[in-house]
mmCIF file with all atom_site columns, C-alpha atoms in Angstrom:
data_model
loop_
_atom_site.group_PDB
_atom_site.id
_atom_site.type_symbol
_atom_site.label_atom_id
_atom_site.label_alt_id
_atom_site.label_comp_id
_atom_site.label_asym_id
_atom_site.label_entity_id
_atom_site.label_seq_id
_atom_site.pdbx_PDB_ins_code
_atom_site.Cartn_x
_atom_site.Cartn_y
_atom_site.Cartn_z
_atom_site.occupancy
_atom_site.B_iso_or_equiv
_atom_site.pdbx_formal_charge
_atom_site.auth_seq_id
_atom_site.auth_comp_id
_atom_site.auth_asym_id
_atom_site.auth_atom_id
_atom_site.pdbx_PDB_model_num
ATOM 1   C CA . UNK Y 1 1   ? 3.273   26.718 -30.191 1.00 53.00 ? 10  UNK Y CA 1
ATOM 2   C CA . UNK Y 1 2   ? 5.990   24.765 -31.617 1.00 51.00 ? 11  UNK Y CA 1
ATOM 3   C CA . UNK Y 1 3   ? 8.797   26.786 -29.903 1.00 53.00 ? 12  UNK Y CA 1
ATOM 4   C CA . UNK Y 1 4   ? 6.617   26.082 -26.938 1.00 53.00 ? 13  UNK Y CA 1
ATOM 5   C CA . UNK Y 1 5   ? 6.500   22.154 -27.406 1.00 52.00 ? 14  UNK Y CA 1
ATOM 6   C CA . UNK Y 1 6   ? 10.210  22.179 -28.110 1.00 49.00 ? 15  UNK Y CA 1
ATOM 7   C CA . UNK Y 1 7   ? 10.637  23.783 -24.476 1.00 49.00 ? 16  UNK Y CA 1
ATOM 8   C CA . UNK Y 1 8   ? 8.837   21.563 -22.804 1.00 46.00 ? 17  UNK Y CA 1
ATOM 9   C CA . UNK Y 1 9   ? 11.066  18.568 -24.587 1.00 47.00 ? 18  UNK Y CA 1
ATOM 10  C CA . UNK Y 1 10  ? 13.856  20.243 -23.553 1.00 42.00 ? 19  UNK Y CA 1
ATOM 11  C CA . UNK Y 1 11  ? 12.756  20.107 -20.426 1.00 45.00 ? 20  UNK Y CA 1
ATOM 12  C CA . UNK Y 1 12  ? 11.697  17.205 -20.194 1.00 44.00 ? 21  UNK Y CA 1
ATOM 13  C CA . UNK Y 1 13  ? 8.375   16.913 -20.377 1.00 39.00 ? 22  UNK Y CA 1
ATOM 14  C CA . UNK Y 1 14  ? 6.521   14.472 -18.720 1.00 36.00 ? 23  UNK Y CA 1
ATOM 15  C CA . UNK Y 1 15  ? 3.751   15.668 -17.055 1.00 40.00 ? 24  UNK Y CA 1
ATOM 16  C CA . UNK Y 1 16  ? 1.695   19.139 -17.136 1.00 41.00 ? 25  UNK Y CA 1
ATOM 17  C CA . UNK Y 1 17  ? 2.260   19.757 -13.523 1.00 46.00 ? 26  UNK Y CA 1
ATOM 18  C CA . UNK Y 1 18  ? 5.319   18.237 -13.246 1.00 46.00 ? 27  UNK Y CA 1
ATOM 19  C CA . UNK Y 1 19  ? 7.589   20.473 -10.753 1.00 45.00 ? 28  UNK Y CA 1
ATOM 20  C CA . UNK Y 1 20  ? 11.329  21.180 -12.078 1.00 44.00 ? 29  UNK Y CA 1
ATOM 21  C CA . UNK Y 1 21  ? 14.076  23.341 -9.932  1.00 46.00 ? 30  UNK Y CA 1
ATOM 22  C CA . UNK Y 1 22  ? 13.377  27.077 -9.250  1.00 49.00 ? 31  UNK Y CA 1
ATOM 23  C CA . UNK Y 1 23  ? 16.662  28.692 -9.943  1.00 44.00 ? 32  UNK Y CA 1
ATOM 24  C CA . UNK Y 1 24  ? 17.502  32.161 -12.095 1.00 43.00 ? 33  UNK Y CA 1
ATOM 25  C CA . UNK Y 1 25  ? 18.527  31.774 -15.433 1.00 40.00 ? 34  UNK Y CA 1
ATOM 26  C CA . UNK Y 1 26  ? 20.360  35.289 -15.340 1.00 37.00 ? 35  UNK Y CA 1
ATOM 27  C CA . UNK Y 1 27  ? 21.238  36.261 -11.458 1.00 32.00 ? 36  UNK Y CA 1
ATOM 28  C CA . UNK Y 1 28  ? 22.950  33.391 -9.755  1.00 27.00 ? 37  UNK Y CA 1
ATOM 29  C CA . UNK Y 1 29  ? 23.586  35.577 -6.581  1.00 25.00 ? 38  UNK Y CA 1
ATOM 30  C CA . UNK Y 1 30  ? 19.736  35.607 -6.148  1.00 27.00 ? 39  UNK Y CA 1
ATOM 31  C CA . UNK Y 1 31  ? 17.564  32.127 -6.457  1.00 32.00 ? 40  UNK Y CA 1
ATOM 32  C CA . UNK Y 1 32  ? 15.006  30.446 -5.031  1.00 36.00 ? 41  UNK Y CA 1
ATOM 33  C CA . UNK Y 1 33  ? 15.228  27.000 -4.226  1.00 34.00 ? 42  UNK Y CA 1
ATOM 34  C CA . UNK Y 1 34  ? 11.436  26.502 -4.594  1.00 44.00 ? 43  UNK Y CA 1
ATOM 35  C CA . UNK Y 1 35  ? 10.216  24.433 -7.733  1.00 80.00 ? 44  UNK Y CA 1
ATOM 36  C CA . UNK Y 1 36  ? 8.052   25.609 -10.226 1.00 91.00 ? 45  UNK Y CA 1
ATOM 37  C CA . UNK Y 1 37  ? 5.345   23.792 -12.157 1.00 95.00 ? 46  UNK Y CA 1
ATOM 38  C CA . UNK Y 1 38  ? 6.800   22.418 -15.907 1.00 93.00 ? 47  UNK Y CA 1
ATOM 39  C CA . UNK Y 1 39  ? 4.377   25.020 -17.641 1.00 94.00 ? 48  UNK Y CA 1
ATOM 40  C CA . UNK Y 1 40  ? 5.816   27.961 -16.116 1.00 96.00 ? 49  UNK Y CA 1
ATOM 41  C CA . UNK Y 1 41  ? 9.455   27.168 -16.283 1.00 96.00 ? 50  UNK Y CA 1
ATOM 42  C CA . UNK Y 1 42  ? 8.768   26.148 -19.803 1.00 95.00 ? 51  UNK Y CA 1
ATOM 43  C CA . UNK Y 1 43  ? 7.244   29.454 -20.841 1.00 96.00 ? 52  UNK Y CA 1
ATOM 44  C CA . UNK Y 1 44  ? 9.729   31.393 -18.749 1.00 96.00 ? 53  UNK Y CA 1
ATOM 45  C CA . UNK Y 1 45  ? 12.913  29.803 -20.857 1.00 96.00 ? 54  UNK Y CA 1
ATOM 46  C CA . UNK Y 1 46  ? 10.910  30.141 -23.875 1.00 96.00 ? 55  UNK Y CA 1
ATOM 47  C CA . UNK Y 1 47  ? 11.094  33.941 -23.386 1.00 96.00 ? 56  UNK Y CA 1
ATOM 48  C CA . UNK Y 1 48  ? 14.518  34.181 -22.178 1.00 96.00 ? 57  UNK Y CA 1
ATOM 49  C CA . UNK Y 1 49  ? 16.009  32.001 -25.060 1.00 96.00 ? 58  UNK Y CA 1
ATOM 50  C CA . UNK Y 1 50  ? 14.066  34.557 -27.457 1.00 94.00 ? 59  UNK Y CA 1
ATOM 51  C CA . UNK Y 1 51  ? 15.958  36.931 -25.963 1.00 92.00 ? 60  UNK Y CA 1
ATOM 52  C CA . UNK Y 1 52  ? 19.309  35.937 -25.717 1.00 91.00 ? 61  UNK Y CA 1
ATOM 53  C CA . UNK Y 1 53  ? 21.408  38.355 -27.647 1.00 86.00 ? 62  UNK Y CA 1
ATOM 54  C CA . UNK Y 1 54  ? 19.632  41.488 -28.067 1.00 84.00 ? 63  UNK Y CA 1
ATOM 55  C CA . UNK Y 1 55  ? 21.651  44.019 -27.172 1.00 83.00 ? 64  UNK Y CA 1
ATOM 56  C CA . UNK Y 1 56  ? 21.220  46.916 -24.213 1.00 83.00 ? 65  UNK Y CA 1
ATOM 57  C CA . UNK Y 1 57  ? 23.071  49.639 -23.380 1.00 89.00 ? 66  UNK Y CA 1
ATOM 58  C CA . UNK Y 1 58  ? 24.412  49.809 -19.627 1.00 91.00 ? 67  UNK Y CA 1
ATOM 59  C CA . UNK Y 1 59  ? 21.437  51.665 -18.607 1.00 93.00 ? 68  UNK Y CA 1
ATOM 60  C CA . UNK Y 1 60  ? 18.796  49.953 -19.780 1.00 94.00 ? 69  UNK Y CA 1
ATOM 61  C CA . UNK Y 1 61  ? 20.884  46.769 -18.493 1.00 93.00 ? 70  UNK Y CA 1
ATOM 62  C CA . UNK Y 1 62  ? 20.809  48.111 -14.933 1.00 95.00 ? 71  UNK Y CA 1
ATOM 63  C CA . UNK Y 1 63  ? 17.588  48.392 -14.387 1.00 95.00 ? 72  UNK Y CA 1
ATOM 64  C CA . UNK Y 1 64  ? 17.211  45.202 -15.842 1.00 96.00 ? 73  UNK Y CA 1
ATOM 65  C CA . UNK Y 1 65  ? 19.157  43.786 -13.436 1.00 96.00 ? 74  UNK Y CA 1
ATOM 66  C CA . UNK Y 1 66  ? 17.728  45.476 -9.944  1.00 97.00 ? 75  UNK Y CA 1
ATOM 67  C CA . UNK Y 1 67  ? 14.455  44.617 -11.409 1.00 98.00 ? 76  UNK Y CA 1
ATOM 68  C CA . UNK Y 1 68  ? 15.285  40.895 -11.834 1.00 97.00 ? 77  UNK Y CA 1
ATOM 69  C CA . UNK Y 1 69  ? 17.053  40.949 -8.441  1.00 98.00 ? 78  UNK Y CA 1
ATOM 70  C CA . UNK Y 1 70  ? 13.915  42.245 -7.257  1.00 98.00 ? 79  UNK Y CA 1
ATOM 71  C CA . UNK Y 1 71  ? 11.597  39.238 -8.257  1.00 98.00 ? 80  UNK Y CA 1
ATOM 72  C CA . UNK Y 1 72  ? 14.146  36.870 -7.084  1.00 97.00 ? 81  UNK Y CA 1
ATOM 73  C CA . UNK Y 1 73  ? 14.395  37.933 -3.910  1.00 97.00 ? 82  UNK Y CA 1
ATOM 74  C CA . UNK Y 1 74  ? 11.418  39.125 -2.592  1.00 97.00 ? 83  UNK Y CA 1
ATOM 75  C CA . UNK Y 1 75  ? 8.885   37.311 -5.422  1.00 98.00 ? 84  UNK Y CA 1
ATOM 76  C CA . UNK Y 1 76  ? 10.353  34.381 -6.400  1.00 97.00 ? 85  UNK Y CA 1
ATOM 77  C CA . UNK Y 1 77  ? 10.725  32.561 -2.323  1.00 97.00 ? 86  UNK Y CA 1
ATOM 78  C CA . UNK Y 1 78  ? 7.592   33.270 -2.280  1.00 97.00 ? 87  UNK Y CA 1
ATOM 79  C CA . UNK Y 1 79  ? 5.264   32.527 -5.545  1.00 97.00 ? 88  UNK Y CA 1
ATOM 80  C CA . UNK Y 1 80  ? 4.941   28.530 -5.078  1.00 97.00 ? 89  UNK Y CA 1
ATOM 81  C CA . UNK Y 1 81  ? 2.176   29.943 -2.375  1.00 97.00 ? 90  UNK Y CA 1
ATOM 82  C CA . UNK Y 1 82  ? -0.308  30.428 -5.453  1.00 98.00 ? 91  UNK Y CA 1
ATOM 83  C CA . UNK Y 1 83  ? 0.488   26.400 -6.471  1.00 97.00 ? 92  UNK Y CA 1
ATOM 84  C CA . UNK Y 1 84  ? 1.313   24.246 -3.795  1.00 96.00 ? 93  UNK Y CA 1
ATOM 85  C CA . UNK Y 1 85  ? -1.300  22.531 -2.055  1.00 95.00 ? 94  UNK Y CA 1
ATOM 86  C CA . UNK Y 1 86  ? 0.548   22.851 2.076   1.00 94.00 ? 95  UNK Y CA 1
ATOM 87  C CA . UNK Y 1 87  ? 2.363   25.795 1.749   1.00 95.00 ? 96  UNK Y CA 1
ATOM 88  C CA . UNK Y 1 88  ? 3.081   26.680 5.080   1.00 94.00 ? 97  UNK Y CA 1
ATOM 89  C CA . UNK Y 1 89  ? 2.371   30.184 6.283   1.00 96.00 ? 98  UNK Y CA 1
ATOM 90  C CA . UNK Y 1 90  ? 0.460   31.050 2.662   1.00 97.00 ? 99  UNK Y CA 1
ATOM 91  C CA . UNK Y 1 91  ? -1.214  34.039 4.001   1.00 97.00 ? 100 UNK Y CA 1
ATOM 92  C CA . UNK Y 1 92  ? 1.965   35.811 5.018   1.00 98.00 ? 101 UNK Y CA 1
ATOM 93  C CA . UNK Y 1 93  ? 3.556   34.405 1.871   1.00 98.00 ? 102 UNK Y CA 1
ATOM 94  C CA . UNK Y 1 94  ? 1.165   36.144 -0.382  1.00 98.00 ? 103 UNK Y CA 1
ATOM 95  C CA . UNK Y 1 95  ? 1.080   39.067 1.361   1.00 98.00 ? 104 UNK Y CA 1
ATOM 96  C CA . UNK Y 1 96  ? 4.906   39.365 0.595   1.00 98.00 ? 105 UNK Y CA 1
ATOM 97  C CA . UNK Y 1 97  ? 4.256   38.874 -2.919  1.00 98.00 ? 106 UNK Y CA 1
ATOM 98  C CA . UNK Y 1 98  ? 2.241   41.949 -3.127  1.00 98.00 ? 107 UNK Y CA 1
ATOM 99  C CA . UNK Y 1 99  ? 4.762   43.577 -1.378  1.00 98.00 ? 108 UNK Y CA 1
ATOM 100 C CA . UNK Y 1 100 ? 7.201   42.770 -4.062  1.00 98.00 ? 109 UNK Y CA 1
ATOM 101 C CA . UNK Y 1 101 ? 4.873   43.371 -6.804  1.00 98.00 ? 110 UNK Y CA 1
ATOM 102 C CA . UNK Y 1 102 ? 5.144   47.152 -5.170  1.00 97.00 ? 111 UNK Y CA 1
ATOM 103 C CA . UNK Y 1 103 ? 8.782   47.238 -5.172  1.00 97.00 ? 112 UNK Y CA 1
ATOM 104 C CA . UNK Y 1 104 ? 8.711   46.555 -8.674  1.00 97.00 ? 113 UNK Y CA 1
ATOM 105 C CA . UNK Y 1 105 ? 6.190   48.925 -9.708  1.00 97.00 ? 114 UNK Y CA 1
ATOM 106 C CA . UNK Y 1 106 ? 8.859   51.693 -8.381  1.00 96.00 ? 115 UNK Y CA 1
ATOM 107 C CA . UNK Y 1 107 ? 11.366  50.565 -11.057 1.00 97.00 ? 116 UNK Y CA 1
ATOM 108 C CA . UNK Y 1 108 ? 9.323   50.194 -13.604 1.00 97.00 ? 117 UNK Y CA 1
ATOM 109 C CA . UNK Y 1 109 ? 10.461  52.621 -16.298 1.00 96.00 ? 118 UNK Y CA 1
ATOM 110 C CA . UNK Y 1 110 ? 7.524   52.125 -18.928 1.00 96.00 ? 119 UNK Y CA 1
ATOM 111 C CA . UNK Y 1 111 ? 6.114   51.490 -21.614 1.00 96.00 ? 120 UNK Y CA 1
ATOM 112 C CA . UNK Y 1 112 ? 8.225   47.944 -20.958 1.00 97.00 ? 121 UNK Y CA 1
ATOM 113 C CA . UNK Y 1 113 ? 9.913   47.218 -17.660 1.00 97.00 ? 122 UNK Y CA 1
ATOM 114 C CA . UNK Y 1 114 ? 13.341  49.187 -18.457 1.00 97.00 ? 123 UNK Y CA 1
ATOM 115 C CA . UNK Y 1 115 ? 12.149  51.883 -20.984 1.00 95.00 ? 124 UNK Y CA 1
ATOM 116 C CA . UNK Y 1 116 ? 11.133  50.756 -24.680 1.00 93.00 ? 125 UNK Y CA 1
ATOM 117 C CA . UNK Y 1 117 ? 13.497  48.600 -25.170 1.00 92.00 ? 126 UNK Y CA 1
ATOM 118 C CA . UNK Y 1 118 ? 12.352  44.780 -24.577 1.00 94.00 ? 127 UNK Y CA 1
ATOM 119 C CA . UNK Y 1 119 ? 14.935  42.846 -22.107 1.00 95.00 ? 128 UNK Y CA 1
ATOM 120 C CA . UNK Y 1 120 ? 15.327  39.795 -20.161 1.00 95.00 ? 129 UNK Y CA 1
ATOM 121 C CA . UNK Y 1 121 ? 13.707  40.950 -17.551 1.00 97.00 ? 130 UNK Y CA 1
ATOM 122 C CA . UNK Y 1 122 ? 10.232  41.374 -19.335 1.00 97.00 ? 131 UNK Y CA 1
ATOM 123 C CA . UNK Y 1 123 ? 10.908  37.638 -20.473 1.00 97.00 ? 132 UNK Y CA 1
ATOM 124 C CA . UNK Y 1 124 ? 11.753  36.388 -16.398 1.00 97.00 ? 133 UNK Y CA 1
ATOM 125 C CA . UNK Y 1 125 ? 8.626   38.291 -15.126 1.00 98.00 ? 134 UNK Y CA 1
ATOM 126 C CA . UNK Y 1 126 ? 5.834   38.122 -18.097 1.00 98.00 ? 135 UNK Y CA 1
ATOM 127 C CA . UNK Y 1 127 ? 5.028   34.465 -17.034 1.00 98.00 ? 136 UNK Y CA 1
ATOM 128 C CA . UNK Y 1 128 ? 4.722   34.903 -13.484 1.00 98.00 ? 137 UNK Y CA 1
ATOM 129 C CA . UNK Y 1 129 ? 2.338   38.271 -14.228 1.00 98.00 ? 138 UNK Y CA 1
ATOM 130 C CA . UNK Y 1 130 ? 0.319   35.388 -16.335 1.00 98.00 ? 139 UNK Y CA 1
ATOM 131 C CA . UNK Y 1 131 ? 0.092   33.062 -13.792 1.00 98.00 ? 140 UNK Y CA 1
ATOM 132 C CA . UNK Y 1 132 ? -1.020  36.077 -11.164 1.00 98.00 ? 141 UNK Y CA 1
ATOM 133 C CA . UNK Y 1 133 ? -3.244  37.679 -13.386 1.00 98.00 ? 142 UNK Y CA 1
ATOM 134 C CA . UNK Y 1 134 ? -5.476  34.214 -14.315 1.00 98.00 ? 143 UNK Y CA 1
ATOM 135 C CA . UNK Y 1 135 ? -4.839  32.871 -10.490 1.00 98.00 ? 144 UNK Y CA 1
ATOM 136 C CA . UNK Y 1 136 ? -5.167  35.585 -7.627  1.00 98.00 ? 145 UNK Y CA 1
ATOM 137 C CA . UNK Y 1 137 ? -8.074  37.107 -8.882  1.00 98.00 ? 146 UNK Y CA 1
ATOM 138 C CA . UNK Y 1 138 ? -10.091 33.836 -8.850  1.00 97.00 ? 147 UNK Y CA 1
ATOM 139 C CA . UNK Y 1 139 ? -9.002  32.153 -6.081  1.00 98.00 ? 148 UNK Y CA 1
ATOM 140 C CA . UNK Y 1 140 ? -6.885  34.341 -3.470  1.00 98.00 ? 149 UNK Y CA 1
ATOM 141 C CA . UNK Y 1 141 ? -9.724  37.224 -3.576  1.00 98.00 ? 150 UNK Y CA 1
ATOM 142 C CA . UNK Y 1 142 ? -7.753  40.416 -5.631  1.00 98.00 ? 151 UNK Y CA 1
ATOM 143 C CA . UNK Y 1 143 ? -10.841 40.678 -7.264  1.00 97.00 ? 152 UNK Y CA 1
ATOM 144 C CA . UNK Y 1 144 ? -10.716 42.975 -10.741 1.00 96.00 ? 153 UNK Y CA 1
ATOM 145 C CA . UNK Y 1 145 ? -12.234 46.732 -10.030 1.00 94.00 ? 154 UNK Y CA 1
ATOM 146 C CA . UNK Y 1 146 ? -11.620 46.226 -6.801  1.00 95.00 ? 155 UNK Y CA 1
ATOM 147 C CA . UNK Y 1 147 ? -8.885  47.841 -4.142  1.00 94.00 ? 156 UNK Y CA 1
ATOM 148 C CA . UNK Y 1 148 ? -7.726  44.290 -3.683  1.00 97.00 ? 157 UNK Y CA 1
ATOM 149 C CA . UNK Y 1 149 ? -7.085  43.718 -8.130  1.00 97.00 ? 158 UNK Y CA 1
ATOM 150 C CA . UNK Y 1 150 ? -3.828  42.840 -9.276  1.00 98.00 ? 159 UNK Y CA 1
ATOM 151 C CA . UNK Y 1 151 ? -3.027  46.357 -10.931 1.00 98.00 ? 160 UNK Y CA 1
ATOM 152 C CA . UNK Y 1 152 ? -4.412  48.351 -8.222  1.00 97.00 ? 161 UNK Y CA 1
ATOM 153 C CA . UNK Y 1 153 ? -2.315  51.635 -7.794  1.00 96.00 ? 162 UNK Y CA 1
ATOM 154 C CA . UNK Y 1 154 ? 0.317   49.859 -9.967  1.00 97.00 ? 163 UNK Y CA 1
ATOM 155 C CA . UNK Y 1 155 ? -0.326  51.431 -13.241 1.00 97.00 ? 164 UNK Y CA 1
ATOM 156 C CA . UNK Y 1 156 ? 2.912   51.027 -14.719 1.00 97.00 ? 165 UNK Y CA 1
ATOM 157 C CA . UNK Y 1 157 ? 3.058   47.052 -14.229 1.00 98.00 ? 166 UNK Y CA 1
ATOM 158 C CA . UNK Y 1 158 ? -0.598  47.093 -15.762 1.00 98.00 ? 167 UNK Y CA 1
ATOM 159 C CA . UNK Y 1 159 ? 0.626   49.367 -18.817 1.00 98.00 ? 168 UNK Y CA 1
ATOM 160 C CA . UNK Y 1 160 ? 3.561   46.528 -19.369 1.00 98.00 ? 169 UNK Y CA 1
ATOM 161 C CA . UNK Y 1 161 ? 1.132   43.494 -18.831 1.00 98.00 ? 170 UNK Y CA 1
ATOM 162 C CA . UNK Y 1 162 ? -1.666  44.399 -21.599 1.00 97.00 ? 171 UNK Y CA 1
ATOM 163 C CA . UNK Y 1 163 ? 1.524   45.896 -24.101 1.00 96.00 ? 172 UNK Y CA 1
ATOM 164 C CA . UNK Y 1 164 ? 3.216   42.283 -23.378 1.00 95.00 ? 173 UNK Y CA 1
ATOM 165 C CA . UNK Y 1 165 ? 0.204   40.858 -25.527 1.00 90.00 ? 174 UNK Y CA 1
ATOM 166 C CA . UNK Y 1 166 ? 1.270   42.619 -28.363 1.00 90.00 ? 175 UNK Y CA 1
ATOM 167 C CA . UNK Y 1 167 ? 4.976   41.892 -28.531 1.00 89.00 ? 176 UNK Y CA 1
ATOM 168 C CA . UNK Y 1 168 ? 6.229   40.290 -31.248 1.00 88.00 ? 177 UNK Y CA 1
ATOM 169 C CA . UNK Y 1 169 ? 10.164  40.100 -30.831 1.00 87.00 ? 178 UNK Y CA 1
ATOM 170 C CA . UNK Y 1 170 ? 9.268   37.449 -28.591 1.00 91.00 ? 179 UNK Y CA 1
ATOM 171 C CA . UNK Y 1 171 ? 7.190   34.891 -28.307 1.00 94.00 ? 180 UNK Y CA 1
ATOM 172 C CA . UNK Y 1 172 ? 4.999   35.917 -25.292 1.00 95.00 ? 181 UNK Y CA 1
ATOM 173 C CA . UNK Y 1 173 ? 1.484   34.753 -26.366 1.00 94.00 ? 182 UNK Y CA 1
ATOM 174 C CA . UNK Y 1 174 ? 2.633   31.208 -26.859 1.00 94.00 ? 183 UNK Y CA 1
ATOM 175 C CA . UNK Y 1 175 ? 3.768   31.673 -22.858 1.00 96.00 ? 184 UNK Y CA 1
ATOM 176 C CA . UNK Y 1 176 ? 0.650   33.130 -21.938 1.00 96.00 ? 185 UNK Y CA 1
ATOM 177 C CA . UNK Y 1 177 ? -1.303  30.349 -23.562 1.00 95.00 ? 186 UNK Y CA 1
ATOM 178 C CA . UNK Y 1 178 ? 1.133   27.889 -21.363 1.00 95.00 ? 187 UNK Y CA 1
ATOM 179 C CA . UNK Y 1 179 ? 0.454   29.323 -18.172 1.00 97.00 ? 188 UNK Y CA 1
ATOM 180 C CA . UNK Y 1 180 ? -2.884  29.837 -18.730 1.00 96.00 ? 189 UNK Y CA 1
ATOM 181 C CA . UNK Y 1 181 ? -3.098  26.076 -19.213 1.00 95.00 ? 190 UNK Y CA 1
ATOM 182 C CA . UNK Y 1 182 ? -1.236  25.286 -16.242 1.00 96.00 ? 191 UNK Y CA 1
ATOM 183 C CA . UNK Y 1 183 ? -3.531  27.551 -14.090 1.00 97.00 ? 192 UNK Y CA 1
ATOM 184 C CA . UNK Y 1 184 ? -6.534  25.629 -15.564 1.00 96.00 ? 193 UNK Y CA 1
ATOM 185 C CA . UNK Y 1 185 ? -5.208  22.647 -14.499 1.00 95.00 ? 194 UNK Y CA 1
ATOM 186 C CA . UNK Y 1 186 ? -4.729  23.310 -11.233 1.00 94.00 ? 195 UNK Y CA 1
ATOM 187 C CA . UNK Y 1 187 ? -7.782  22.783 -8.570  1.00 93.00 ? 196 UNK Y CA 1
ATOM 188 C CA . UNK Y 1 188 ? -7.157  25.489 -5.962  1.00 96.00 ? 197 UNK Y CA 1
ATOM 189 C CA . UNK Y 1 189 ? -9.563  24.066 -3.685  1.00 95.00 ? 198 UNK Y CA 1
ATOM 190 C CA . UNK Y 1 190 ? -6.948  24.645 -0.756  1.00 95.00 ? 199 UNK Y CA 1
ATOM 191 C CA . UNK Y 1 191 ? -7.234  28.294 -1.707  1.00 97.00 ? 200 UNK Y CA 1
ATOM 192 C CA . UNK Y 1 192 ? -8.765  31.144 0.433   1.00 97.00 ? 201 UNK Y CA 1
ATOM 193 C CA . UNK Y 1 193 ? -8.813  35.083 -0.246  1.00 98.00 ? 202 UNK Y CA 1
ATOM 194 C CA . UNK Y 1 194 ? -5.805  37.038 1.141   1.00 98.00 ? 203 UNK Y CA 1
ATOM 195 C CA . UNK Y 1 195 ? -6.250  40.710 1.406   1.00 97.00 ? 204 UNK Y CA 1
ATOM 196 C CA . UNK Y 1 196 ? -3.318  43.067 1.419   1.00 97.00 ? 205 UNK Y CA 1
ATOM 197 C CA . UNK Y 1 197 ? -4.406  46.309 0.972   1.00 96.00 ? 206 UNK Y CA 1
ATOM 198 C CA . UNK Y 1 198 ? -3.749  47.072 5.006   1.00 95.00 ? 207 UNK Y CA 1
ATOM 199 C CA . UNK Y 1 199 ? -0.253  46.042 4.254   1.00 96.00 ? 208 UNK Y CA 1
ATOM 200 C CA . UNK Y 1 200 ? 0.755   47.972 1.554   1.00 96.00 ? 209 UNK Y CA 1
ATOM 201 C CA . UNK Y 1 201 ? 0.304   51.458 2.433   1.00 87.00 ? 210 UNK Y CA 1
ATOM 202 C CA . UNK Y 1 202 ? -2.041  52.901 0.025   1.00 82.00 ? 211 UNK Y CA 1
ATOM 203 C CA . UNK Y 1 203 ? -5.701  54.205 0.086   1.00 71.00 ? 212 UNK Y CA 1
ATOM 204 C CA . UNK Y 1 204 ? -8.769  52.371 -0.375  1.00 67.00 ? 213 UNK Y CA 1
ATOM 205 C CA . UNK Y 1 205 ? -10.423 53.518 -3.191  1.00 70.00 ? 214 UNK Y CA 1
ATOM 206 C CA . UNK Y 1 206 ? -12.963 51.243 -4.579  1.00 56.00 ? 215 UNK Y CA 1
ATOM 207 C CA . UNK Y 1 207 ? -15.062 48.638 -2.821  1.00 49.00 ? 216 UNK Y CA 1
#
């Protein structure tokens, strides 16, 4: 909590849904320009300045890397859909989230995102999988036990999202306690279920 608070002072801190830049902290050749709420960026460099320094060998870096370029360009345009009260075109917004949230699920190596080694991309992506998991269900209608849920035929992402709550060489529940606040904060009332199932190419299995 106190890493957390000294975050947010770095940041700048000034109100809980204050909106700073949207911009990668490790990919320049792939940003968005979107913002993103304080509480989010906040818990996102929280992660990444836990990591900085641990060490991974070229492979492990690699897949690091397509999986980061992954979120930032076909996620990160995208995500201030969940948040921002006139998105335009949300539908087709979120729909491309899940679509990315796919993608990613095919280079997800397990247990973590790159193998068992934690990286900078588990630190990038945990936060966003917070915000998802406590938003979408709730208010966009992917409904848990459902063919609409969050995890649905992505077992791998789901594997890394409940091990995340156990890491300790970073401090990700501290994050998830951020976001978690954010998302409580926010009223949603602009919100409306968006199915994707049709889009994305797999089988209906639950109802």
């Amino acid at each position: 909590a106190s890493m957390l608070a000294a975050t947010l002072s770095l940041l700048g801190h000034a109100s809980a849904l204050r909106i700073v830049p949207r911009a990668s902290p490790l990919r320049a050749c792939a940003s968005s320009t979107s913002g993103e709420p304080l509480q989010l960026a906040a818990a996102r460099s929280m992660l990444l300045a836990a990591l900085e320094g641990v060490p991974a060998d070229d492979a492990v870096a690699e897949v690091s890397g397509i999986i980061q370029e992954i979120y930032e360009q076909k996620i990160a345009p995208v995500e201030p859909a969940i948040w921002t009260p006139d998105f335009a075109q949300r539908q087709d917004a979120i729909i491309e989230l899940s679509l990315g949230l796919d993608a990613l699920e095919e280079q997800v190596k397990g247990p973590l995102l790159t193998g068992r080694q934690v990286t900078s991309a588990d630190g990038l992506l945990y936060p966003s999988f917070v915000l998802y998991f406590n938003a979408l269900p709730q208010h966009y209608g992917w409904t848990e036990w459902t063919s609409e849920a969050l995890f649905y035929k992505r077992p791998r992402l789901h594997a890394w999202y409940e091990l995340m709550g156990y890491e300790r060489r970073m401090p990700a529940s501290a994050a998830e306690e951020s976001v978690r606040s954010l998302v409580s904060e926010l009223s949603f009332e602009w919100a409306q279920p968006v199915p994707t199932l049709s889009h994305r190419g797999v089988p209906a299995e639950y109802e």
